[in-house]
PDB file of C-alpha atoms in Angstrom:
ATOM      1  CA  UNK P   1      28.663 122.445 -10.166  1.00  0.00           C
ATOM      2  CA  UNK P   2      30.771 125.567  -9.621  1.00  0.00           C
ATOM      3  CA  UNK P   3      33.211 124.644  -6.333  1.00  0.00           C
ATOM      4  CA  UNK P   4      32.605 127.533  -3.497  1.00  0.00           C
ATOM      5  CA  UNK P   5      36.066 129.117  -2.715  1.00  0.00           C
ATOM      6  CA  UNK P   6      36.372 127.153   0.857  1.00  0.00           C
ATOM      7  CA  UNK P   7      35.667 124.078  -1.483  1.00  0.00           C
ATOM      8  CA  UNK P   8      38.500 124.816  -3.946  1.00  0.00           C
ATOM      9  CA  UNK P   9      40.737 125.148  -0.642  1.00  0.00           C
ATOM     10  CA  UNK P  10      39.727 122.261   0.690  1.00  0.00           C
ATOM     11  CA  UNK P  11      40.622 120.486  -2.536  1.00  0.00           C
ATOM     12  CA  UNK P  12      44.094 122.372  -3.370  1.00  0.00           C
ATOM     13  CA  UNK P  13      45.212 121.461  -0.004  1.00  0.00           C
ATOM     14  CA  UNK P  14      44.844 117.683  -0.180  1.00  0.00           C
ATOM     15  CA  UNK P  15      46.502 118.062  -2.742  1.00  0.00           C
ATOM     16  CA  UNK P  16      49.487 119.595  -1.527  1.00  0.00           C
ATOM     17  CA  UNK P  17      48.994 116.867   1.206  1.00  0.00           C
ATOM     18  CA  UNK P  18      49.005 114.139  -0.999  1.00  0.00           C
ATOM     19  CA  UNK P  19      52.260 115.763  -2.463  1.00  0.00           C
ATOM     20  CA  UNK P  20      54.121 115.834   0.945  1.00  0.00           C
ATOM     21  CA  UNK P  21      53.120 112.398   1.628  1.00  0.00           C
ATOM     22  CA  UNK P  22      55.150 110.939  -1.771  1.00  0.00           C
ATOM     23  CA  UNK P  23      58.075 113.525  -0.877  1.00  0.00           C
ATOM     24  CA  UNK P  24      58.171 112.366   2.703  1.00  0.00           C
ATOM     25  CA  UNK P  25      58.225 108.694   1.483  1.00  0.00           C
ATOM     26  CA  UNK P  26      61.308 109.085  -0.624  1.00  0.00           C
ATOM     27  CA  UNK P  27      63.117 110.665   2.242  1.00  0.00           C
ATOM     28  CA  UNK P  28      62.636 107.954   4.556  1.00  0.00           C
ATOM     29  CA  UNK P  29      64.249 105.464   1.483  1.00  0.00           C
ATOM     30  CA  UNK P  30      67.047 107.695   0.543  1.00  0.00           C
ATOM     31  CA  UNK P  31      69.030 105.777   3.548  1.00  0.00           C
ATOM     32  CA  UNK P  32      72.186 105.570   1.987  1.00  0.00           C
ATOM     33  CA  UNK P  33      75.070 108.185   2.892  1.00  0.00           C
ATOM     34  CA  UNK P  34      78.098 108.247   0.331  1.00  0.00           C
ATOM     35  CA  UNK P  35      79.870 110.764  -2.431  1.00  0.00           C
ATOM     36  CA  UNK P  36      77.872 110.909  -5.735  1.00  0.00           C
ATOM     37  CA  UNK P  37      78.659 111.666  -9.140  1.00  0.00           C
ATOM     38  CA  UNK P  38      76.785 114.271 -11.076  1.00  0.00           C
ATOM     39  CA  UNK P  39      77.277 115.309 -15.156  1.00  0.00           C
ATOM     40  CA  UNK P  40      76.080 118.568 -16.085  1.00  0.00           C
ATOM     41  CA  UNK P  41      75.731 118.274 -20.455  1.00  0.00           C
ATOM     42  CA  UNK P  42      73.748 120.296 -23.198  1.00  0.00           C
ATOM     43  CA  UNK P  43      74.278 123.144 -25.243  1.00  0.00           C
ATOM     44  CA  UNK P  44      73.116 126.047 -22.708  1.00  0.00           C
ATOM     45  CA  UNK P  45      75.098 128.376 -20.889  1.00  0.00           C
ATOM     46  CA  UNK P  46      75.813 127.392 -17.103  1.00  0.00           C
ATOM     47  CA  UNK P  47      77.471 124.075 -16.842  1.00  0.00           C
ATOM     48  CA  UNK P  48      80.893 125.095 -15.346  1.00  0.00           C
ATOM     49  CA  UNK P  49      79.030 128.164 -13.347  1.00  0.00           C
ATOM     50  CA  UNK P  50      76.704 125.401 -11.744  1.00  0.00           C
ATOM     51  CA  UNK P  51      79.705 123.367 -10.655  1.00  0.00           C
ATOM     52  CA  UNK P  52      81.898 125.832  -9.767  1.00  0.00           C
ATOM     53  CA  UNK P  53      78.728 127.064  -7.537  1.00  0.00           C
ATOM     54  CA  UNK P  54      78.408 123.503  -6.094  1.00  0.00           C
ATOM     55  CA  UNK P  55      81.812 123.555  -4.816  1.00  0.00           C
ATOM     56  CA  UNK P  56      81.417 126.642  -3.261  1.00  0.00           C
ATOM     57  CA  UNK P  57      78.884 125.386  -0.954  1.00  0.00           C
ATOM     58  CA  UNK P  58      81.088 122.483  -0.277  1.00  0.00           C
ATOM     59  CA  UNK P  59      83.901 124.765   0.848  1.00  0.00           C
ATOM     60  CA  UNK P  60      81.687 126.494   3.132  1.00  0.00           C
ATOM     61  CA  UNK P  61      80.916 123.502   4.982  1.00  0.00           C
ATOM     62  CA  UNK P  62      84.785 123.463   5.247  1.00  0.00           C
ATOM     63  CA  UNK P  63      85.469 120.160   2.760  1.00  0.00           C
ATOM     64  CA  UNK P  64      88.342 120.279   0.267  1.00  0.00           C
ATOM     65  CA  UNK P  65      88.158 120.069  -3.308  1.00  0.00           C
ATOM     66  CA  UNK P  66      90.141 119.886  -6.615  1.00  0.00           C
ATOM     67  CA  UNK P  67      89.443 121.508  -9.906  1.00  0.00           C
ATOM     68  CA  UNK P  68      90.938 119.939 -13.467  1.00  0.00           C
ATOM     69  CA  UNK P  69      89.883 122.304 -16.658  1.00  0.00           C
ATOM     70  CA  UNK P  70      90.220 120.467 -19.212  1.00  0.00           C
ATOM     71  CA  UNK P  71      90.080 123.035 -22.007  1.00  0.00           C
ATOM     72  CA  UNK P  72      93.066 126.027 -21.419  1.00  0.00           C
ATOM     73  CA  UNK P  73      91.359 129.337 -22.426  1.00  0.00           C
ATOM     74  CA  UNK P  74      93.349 132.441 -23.828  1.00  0.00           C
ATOM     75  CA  UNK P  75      93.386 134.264 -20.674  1.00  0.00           C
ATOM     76  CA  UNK P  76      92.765 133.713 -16.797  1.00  0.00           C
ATOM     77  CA  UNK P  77      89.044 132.877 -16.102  1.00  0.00           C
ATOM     78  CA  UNK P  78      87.447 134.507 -13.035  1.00  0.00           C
ATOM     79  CA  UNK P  79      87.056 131.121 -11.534  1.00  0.00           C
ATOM     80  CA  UNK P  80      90.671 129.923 -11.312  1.00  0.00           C
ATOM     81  CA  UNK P  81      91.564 133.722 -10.338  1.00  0.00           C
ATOM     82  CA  UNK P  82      89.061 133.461  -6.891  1.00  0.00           C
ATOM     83  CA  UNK P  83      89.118 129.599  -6.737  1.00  0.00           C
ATOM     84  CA  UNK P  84      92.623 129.387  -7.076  1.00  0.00           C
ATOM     85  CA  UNK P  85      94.042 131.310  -4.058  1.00  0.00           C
ATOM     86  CA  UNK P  86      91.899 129.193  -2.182  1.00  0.00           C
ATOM     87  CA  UNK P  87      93.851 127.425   0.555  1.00  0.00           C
ATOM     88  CA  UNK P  88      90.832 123.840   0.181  1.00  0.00           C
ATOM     89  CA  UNK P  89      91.355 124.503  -3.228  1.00  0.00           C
ATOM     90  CA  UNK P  90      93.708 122.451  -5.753  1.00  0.00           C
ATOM     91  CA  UNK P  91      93.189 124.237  -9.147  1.00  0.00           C
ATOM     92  CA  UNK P  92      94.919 122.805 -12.411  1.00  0.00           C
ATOM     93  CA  UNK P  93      94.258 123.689 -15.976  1.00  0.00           C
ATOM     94  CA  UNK P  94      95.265 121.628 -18.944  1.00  0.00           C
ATOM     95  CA  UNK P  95      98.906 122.454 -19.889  1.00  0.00           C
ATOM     96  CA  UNK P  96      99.438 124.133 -23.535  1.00  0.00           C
ATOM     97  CA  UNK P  97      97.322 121.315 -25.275  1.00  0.00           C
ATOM     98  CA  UNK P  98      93.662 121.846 -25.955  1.00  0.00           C
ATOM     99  CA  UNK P  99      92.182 125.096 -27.020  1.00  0.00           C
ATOM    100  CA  UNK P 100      89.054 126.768 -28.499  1.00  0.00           C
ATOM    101  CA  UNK P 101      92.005 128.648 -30.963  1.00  0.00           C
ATOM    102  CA  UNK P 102      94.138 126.204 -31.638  1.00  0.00           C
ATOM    103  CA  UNK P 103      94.331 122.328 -32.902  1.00  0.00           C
ATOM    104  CA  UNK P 104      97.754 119.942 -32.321  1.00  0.00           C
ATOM    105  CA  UNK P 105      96.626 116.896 -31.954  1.00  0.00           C
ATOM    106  CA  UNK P 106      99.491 115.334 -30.934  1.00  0.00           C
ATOM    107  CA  UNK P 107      99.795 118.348 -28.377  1.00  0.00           C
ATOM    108  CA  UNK P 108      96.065 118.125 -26.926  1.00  0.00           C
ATOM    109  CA  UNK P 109      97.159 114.336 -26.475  1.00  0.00           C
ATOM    110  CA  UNK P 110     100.163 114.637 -23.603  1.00  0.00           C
ATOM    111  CA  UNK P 111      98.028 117.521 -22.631  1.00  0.00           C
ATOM    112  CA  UNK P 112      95.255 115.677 -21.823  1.00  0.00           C
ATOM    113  CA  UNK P 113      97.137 112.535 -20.477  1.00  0.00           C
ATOM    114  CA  UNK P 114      98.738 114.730 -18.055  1.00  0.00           C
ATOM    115  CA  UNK P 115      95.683 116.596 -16.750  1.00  0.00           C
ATOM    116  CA  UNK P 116      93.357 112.296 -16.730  1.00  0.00           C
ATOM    117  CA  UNK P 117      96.983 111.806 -14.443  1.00  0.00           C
ATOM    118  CA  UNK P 118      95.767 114.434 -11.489  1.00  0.00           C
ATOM    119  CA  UNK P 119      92.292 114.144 -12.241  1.00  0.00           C
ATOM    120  CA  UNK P 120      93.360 110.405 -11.317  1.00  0.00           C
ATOM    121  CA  UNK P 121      95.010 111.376  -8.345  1.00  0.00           C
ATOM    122  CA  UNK P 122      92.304 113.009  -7.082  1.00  0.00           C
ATOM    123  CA  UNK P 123      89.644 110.348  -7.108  1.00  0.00           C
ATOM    124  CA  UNK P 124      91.772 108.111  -5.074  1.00  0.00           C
ATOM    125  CA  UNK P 125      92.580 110.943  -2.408  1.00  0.00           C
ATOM    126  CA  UNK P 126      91.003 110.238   0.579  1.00  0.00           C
ATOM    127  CA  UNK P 127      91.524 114.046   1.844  1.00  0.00           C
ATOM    128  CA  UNK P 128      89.508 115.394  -1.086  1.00  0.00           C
ATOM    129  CA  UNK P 129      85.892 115.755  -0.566  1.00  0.00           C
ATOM    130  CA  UNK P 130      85.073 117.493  -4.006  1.00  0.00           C
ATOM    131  CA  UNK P 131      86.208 116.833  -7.656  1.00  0.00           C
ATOM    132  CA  UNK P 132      85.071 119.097 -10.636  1.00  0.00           C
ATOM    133  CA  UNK P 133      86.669 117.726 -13.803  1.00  0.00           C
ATOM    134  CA  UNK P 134      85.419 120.897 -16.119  1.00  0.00           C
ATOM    135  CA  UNK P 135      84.879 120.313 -19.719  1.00  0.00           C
ATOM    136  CA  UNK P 136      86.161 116.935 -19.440  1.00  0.00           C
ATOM    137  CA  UNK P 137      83.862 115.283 -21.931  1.00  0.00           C
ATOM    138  CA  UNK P 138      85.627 116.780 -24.792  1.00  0.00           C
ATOM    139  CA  UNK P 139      88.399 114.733 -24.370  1.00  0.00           C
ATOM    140  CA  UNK P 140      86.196 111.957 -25.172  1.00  0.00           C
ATOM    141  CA  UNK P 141      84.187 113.546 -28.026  1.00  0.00           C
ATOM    142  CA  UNK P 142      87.968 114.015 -29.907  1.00  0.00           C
ATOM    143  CA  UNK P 143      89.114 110.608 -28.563  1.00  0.00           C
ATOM    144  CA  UNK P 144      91.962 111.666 -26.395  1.00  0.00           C
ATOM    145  CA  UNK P 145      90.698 109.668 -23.018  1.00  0.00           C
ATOM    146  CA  UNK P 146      89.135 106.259 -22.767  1.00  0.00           C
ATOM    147  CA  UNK P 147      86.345 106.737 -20.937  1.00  0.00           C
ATOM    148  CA  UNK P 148      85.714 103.163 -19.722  1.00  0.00           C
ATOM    149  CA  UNK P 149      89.268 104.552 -17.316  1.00  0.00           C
ATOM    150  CA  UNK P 150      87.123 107.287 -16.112  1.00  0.00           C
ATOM    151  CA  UNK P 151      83.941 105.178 -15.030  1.00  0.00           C
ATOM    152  CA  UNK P 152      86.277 102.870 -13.373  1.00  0.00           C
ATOM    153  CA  UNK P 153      88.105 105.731 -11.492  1.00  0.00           C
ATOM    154  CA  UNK P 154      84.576 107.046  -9.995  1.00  0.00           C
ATOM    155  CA  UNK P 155      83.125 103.674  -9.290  1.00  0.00           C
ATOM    156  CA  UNK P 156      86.677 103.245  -7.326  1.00  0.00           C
ATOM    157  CA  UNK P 157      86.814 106.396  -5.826  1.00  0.00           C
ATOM    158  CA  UNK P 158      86.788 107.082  -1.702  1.00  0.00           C
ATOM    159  CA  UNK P 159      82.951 106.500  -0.679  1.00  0.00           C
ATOM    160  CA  UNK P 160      82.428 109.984   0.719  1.00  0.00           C
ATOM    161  CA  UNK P 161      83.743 112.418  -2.468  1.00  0.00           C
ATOM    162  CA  UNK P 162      81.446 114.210  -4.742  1.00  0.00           C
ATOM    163  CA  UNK P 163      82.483 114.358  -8.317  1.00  0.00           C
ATOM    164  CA  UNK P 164      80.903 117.005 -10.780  1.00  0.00           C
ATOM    165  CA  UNK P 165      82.138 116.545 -14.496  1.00  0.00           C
ATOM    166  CA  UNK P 166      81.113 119.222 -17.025  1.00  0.00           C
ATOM    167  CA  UNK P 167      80.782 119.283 -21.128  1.00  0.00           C
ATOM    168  CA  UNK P 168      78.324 119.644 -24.175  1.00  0.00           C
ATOM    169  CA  UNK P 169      78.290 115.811 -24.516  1.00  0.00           C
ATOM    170  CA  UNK P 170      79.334 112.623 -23.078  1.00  0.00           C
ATOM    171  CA  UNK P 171      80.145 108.998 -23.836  1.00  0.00           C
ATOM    172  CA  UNK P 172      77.086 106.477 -23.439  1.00  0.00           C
ATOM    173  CA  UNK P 173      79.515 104.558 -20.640  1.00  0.00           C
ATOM    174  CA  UNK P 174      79.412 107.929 -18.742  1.00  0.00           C
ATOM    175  CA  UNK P 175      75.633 108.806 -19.080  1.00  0.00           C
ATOM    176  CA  UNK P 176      74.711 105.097 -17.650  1.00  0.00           C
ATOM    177  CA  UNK P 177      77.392 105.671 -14.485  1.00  0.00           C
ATOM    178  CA  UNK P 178      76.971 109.202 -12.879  1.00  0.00           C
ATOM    179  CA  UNK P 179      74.141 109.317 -10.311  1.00  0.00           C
ATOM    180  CA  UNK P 180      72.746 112.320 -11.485  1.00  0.00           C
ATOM    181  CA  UNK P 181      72.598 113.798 -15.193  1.00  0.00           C
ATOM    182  CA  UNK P 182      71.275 117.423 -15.895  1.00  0.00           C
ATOM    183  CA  UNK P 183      70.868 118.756 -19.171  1.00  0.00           C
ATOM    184  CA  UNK P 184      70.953 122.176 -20.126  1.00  0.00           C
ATOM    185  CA  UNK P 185      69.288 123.661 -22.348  1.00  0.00           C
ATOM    186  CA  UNK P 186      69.748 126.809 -24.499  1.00  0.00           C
ATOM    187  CA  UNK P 187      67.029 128.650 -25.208  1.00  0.00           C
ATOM    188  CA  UNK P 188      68.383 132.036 -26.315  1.00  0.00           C
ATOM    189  CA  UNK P 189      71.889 133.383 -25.528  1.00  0.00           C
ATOM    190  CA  UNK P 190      73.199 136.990 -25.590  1.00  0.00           C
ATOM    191  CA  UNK P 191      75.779 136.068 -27.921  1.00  0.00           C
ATOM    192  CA  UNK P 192      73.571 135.805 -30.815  1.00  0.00           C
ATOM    193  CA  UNK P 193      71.967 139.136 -30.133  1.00  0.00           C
ATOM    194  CA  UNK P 194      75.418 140.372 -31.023  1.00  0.00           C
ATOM    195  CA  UNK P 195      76.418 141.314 -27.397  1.00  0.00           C
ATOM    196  CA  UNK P 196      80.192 140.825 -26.667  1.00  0.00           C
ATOM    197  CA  UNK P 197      81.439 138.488 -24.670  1.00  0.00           C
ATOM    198  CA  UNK P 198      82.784 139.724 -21.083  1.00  0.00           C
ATOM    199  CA  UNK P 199      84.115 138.965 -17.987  1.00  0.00           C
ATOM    200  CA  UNK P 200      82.842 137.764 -15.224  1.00  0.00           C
ATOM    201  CA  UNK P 201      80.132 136.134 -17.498  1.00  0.00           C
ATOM    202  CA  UNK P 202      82.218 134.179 -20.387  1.00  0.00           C
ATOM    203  CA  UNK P 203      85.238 133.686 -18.201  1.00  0.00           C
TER     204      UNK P 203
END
């Protein structure tokens, strides 16, 4: 039998009550107040944009953070030209070691010892609320970092600091650590359609 419209109401909105009730029940659990750790992986566009978003809403609430890149680009992103200058803001990119251009292994190796070094130093520092380690999981993929040191530097890390680590893939000890995961996807990407990449978008 065909539901009147007042029926159909009636319906969607014990629905939406029945929602509400489940949200409002994991609320009342989620008790526990302390940093957490979330990797941002896949093959779409968006990873270091999302993080580097996410610590802008944590300096707005006044917190201090510290960025690592892990990969040194050819020029100056937009990101470390705003971020910076910022006076909550300790910004470091990789020395002259790893590159999209270039490969010296023996280079990208001190390079990348010396950036796991302040990324280190950062997730013991009590004064630093946020920690984006950008693109950090290709240090693993090429075997430069041990990644057992990293899970052992989060899971030792001051209880209040949020720690946002960025890259394509990431070791199984990772994936099974972080609190949160999010993959992203890529579904289409201007590149491809032959557009040119720009700034302010790519860097």
């Amino acid at each position: 039998m065909e539901r009147t419209p007042e029926q159909q109401a009636q319906i969607d909105m014990a629905k939406r009550l029945k929602k509400k009730e489940v949200v409002d029940k994991k609320i009342a659990a989620a008790t526990e107040e302390r940093g957490v750790s979330i990797l941002l992986t896949g093959n779409g566009k968006g990873k270091s944009s999302s993080a580097f978003g996410t610590m802008a809403r944590a300096l707005g609430h006044g917190q201090n953070a510290t960025v690592v890149q892990f990969i040194k680009g050819r020029k100056e992103t937009g990101e470390q030209l705003f971020f910076g200058q910022h006076p909550q803001v300790s910004f470091h990119v990789m020395g002259h070691g790893f590159t999209w251009e270039t490969r010296d292994p023996e280079l990208e190796q001190k390079a990348a010892n010396q950036a796991w070094e302040v990324a280190k130093q950062a997730l013991a520092d009590e004064r630093v609320n946020f920690v984006l380690l950008d693109e950090i999981t290709y240090m693993y993929k090429y075997g430069y970092l041990d990644a057992d040191d990293l899970v052992e530097a989060l899971a030792n890390r001051p209880a209040h600091q949020n720690v946002m680590l960025t890259g394509r893939t990431a070791p199984r000890a990772l994936l099974d650590s972080v609190d949160t995961h999010s993959k992203i996807a890529n579904e289409r990407h201007a590149f491809e359609g032959g557009v040119k990449a720009q700034a302010g978008i790519e860097w």
